Short mmCIF file of C-alpha atoms in Angstrom, two decimals:
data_model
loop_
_atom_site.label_atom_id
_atom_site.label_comp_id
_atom_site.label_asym_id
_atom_site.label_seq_id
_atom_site.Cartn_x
_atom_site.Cartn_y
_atom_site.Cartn_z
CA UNK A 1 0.00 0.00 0.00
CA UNK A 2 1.00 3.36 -0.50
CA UNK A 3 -0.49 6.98 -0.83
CA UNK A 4 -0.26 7.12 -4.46
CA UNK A 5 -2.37 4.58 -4.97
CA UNK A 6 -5.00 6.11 -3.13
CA UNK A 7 -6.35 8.59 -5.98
CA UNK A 8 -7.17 12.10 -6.21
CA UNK A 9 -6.41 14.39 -2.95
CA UNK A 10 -9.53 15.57 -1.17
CA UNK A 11 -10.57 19.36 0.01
CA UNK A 12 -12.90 20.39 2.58
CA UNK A 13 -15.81 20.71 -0.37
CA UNK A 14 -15.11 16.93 -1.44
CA UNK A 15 -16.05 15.69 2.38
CA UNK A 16 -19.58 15.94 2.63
CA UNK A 17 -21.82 14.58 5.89
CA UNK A 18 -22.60 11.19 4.60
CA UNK A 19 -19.58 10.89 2.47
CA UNK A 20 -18.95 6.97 3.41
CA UNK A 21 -15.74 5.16 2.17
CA UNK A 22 -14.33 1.49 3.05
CA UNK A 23 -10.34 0.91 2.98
CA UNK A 24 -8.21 -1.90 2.09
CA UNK A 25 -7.84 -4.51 4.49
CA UNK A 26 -4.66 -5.83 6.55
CA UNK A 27 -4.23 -8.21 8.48
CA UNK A 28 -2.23 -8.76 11.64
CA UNK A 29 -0.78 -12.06 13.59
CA UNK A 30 0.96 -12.60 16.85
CA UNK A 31 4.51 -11.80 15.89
CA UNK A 32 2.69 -8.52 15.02
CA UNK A 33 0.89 -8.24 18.26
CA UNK A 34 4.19 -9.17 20.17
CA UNK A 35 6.39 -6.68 18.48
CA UNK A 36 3.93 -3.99 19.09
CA UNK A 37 3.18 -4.47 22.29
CA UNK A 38 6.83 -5.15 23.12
CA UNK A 39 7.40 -1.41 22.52
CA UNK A 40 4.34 0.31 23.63
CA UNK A 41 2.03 -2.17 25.98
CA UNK A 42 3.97 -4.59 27.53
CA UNK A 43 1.31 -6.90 29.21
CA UNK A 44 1.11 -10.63 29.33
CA UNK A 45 -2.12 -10.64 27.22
CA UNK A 46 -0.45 -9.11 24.57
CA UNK A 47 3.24 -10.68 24.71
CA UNK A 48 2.65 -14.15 25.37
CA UNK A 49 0.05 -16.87 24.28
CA UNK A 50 0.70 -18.65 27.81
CA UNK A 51 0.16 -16.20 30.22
CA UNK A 52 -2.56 -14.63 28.36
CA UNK A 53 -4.47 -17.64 28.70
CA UNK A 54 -5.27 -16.97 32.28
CA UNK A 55 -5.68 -12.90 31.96
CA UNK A 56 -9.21 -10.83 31.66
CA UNK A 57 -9.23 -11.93 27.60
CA UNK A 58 -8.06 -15.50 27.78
CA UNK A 59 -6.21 -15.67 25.13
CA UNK A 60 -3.38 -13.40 23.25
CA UNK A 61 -5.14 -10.07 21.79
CA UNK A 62 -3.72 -6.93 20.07
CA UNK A 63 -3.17 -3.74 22.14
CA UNK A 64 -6.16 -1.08 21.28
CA UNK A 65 -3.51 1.59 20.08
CA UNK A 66 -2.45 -1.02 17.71
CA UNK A 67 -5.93 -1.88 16.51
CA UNK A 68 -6.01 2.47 16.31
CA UNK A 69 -2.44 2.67 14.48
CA UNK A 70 -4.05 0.31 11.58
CA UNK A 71 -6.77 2.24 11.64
CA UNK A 72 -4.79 5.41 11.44
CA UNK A 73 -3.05 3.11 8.61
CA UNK A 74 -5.76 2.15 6.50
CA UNK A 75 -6.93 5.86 6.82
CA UNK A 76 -4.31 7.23 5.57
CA UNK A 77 -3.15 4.63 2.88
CA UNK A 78 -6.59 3.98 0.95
CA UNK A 79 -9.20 5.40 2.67
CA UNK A 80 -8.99 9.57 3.04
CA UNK A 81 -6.58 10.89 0.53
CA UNK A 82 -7.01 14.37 1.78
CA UNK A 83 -4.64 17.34 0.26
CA UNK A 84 -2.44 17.76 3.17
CA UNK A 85 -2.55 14.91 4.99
CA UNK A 86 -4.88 12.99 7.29
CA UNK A 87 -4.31 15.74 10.50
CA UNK A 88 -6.10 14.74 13.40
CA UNK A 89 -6.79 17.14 16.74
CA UNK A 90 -8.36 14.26 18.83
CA UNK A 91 -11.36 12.13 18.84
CA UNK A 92 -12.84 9.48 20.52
CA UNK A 93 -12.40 6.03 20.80
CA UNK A 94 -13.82 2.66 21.86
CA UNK A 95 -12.22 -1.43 21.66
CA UNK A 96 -16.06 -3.07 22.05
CA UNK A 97 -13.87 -6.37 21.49
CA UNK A 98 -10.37 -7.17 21.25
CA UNK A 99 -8.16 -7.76 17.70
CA UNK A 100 -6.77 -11.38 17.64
CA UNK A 101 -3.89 -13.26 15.71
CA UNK A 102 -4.88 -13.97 12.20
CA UNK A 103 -7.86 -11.02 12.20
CA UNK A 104 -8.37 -9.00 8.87
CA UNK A 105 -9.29 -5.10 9.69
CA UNK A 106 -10.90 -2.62 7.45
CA UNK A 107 -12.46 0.66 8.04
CA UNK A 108 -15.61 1.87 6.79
CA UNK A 109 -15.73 5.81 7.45
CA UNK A 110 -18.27 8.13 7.27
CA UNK A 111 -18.49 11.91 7.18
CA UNK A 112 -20.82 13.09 10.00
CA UNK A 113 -20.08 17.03 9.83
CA UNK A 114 -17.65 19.26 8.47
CA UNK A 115 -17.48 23.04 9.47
CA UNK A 116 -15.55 25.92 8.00
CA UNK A 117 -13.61 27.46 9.72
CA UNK A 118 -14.40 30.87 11.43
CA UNK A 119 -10.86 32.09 11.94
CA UNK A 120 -8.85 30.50 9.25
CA UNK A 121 -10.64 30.58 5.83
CA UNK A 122 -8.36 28.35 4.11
CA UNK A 123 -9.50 25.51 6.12
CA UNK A 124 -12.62 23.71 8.13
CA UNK A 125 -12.72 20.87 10.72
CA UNK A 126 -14.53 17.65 9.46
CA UNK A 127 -15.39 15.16 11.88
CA UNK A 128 -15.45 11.56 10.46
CA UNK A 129 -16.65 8.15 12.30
CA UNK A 130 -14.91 5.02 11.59
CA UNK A 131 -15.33 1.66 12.20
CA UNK A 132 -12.99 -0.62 12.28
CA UNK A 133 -14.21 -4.60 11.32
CA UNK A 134 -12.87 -7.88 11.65
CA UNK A 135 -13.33 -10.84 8.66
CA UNK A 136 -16.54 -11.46 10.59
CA UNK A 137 -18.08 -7.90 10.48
CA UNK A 138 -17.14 -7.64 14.37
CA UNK A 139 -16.90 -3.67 15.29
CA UNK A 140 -12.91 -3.80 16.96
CA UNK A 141 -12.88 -0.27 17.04
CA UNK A 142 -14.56 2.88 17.03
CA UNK A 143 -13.72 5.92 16.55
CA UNK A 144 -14.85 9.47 15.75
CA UNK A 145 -12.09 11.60 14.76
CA UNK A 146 -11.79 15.57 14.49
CA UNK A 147 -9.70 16.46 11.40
CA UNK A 148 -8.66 19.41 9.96
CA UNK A 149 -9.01 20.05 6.28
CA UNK A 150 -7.97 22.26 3.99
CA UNK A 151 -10.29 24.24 1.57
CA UNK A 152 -10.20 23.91 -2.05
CA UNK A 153 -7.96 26.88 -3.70
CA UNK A 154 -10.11 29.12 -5.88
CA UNK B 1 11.56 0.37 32.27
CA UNK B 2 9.33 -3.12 33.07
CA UNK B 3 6.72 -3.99 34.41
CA UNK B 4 8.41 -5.79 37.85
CA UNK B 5 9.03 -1.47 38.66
CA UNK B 6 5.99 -0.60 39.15
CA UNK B 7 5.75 -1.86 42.52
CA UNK B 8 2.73 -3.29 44.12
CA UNK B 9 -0.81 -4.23 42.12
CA UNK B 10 -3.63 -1.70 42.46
CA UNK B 11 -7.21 -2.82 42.71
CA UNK B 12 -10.43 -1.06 42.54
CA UNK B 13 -10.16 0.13 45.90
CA UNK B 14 -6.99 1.96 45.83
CA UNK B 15 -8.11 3.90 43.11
CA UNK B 16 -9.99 6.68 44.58
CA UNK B 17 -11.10 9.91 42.81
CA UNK B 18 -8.29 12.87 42.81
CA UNK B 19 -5.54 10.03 43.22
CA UNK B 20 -2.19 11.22 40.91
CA UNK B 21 0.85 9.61 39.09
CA UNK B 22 3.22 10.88 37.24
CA UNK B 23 5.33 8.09 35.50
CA UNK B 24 8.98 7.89 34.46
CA UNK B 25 10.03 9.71 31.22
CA UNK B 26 10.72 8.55 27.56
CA UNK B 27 12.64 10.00 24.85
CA UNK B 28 11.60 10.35 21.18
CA UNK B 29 13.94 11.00 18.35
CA UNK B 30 13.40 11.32 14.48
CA UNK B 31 14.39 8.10 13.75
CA UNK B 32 12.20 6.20 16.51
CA UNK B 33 9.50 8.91 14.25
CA UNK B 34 9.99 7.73 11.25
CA UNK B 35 9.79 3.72 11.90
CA UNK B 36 6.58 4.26 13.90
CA UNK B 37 5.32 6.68 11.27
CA UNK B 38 6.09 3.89 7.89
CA UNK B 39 4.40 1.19 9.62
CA UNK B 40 0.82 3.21 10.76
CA UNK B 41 1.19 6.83 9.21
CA UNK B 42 3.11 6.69 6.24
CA UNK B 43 2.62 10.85 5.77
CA UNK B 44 5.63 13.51 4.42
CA UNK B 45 5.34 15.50 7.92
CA UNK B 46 5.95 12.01 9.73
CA UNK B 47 8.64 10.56 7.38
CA UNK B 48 10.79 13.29 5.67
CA UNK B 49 12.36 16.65 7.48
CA UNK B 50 12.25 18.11 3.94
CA UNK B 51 8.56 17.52 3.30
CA UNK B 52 7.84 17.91 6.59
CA UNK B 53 9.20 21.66 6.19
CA UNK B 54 6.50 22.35 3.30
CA UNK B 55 3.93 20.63 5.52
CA UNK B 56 0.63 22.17 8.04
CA UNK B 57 3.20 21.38 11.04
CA UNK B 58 6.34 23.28 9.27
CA UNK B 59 8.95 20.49 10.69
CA UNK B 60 9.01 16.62 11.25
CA UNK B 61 6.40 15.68 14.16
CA UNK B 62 5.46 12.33 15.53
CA UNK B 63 2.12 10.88 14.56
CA UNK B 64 -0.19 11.28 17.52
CA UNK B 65 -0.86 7.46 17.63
CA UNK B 66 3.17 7.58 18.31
CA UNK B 67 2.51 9.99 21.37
CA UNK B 68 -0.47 8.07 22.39
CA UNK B 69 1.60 4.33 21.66
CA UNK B 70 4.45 6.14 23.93
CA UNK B 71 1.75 7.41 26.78
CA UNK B 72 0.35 3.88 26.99
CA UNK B 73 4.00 2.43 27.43
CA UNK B 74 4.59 4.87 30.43
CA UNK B 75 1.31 4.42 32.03
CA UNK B 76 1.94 0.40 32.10
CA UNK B 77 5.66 0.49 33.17
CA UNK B 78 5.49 2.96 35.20
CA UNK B 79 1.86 4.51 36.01
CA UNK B 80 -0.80 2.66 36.95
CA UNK B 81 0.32 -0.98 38.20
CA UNK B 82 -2.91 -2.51 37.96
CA UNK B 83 -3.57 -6.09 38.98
CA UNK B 84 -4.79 -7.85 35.78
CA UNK B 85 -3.30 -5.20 33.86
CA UNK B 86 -4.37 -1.68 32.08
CA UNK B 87 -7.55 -2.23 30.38
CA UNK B 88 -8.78 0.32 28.23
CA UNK B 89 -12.64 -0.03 26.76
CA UNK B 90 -12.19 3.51 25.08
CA UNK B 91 -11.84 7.18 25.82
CA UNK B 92 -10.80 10.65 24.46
CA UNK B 93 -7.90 11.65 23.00
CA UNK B 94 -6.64 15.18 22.53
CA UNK B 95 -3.32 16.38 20.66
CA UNK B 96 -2.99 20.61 21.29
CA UNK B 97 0.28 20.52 20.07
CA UNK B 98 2.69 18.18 17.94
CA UNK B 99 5.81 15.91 19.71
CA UNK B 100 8.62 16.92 18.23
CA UNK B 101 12.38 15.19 17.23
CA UNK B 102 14.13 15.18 20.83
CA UNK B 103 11.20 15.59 22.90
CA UNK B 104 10.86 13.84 26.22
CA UNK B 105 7.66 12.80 27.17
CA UNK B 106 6.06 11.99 30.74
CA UNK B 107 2.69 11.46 32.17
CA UNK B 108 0.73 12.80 34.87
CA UNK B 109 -2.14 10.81 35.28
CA UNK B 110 -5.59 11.33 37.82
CA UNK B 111 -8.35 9.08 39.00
CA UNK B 112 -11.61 11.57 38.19
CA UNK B 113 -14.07 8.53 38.79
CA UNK B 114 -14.43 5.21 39.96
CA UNK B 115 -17.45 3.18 40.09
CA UNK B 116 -18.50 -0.58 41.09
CA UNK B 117 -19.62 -2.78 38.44
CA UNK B 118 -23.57 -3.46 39.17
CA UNK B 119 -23.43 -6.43 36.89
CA UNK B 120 -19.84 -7.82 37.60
CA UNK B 121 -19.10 -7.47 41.48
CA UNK B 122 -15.61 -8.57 40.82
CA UNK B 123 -14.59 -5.28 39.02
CA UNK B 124 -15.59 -1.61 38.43
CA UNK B 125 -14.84 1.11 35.97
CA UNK B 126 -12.17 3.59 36.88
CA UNK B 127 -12.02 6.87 34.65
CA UNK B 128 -8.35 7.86 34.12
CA UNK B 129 -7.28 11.81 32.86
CA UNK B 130 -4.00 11.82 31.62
CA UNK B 131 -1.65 14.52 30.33
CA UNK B 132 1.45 14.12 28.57
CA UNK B 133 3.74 16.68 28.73
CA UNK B 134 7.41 17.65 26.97
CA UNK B 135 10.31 18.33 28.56
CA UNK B 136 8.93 22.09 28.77
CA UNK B 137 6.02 21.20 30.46
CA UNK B 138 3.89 21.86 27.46
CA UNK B 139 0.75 19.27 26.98
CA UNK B 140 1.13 17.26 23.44
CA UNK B 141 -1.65 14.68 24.68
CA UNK B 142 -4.74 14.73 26.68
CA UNK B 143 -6.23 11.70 27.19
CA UNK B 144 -9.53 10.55 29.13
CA UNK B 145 -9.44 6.52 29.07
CA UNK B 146 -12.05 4.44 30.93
CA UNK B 147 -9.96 1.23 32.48
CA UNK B 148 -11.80 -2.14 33.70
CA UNK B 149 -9.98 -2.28 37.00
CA UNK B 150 -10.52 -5.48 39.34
CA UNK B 151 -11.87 -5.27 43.20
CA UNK B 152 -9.49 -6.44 45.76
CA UNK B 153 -10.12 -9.93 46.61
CA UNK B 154 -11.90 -10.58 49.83
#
């Protein structure tokens, strides 16, 4: 995957509430899991097949900010070719269940408003919900993100 | 850092509203940038100084899933040593201002709820407000997480 394949660049005007648009999908396995986790959640349940066995999930699972940095992925690769990048201020987000070994994720997005700005008339704020699914259509994340977009140049 | 720091397990109990941590410190530099940034936010402004000069930030900045990723790692190692582990169903994330090449991050973290499970008298749901900060004190990541935190055993 890379950002050239993801087609023309998108302005503020091009984002309209209801917009929807599904990425490509990637998929993610326990050496994966490990290695993430390894350098930014090292817990049992996401190091080790073993110990996870016996922790709150009962099995190995993949941290939430990784599930959210494949998101962030997916986003940015194939799914919201915005002019200027994919800029984020904050958002929320929610695991409703966990990312295993051997799941495939994609993101279906949707536009749900999009503002101009007041101060800054080059730009507006568009606030897009994602979901992130598993093989099975199982929601792994959610997440409704507040991005900032720049206007088309007249 | 690991996890054997942290000192003793916290349950529900110990938890109480207006509690504070502030975890050990982690540094970030451009290269530790880039590598996070070509796996899960392959964008000019996370990759390439030069591009990143042209870019909305004006200089190469981590992606904020890197400052989140880096938050989480300090909060397990050495934040919040909860038994069973930091569970996260969700939250909010805020990024007011980018982390830069150099930077050193560290969180200050605050219980501002805690509540028994009604359905699950073995756990409740602790709401944790945590700020990262820079090396100048200024705030890069605000982050409201809602953690699945287990009662002490009776």
């Amino acid at each position: 995957m890379s950002s050239e394949d993801a087609g023309p660049r998108l302005y503020f005007e091009d984002l309209a509430v209801g917009r929807r648009v599904t990425t490509a999908s990637v998929s993610v396995d326990a050496d994966a899991i490990k290695a993430f986790a390894s350098q930014f959640d090292p817990q049992p349940f996401h190091l080790d097949e073993a110990a996870a066995v016996k922790s709150f999930f009962g099995g190995l699972v993949a941290s939430g900010w990784h599930t959210a940095a494949l998101t962030m992925r997916l986003l940015v690769t194939s799914g919201l070719p915005i002019a200027g990048g994919v800029i984020g201020a904050g958002g929320e987000v929610q695991w409703p269940r966990p990312t295993y070994p051997g799941d495939t994720l994609t993101v279906v997005c949707e536009v749900i408003a999009a503002k101009p700005s007041k101060s800054r008339p080059d730009r507006g704020m568009v606030t897009v919900r994602s979901e992130t699914v598993n093989q099975d259509a199982e929601v792994v994340q959610v997440m409704t993100a507040h991005l900032v977009v720049p206007r088309r140049p007249s």
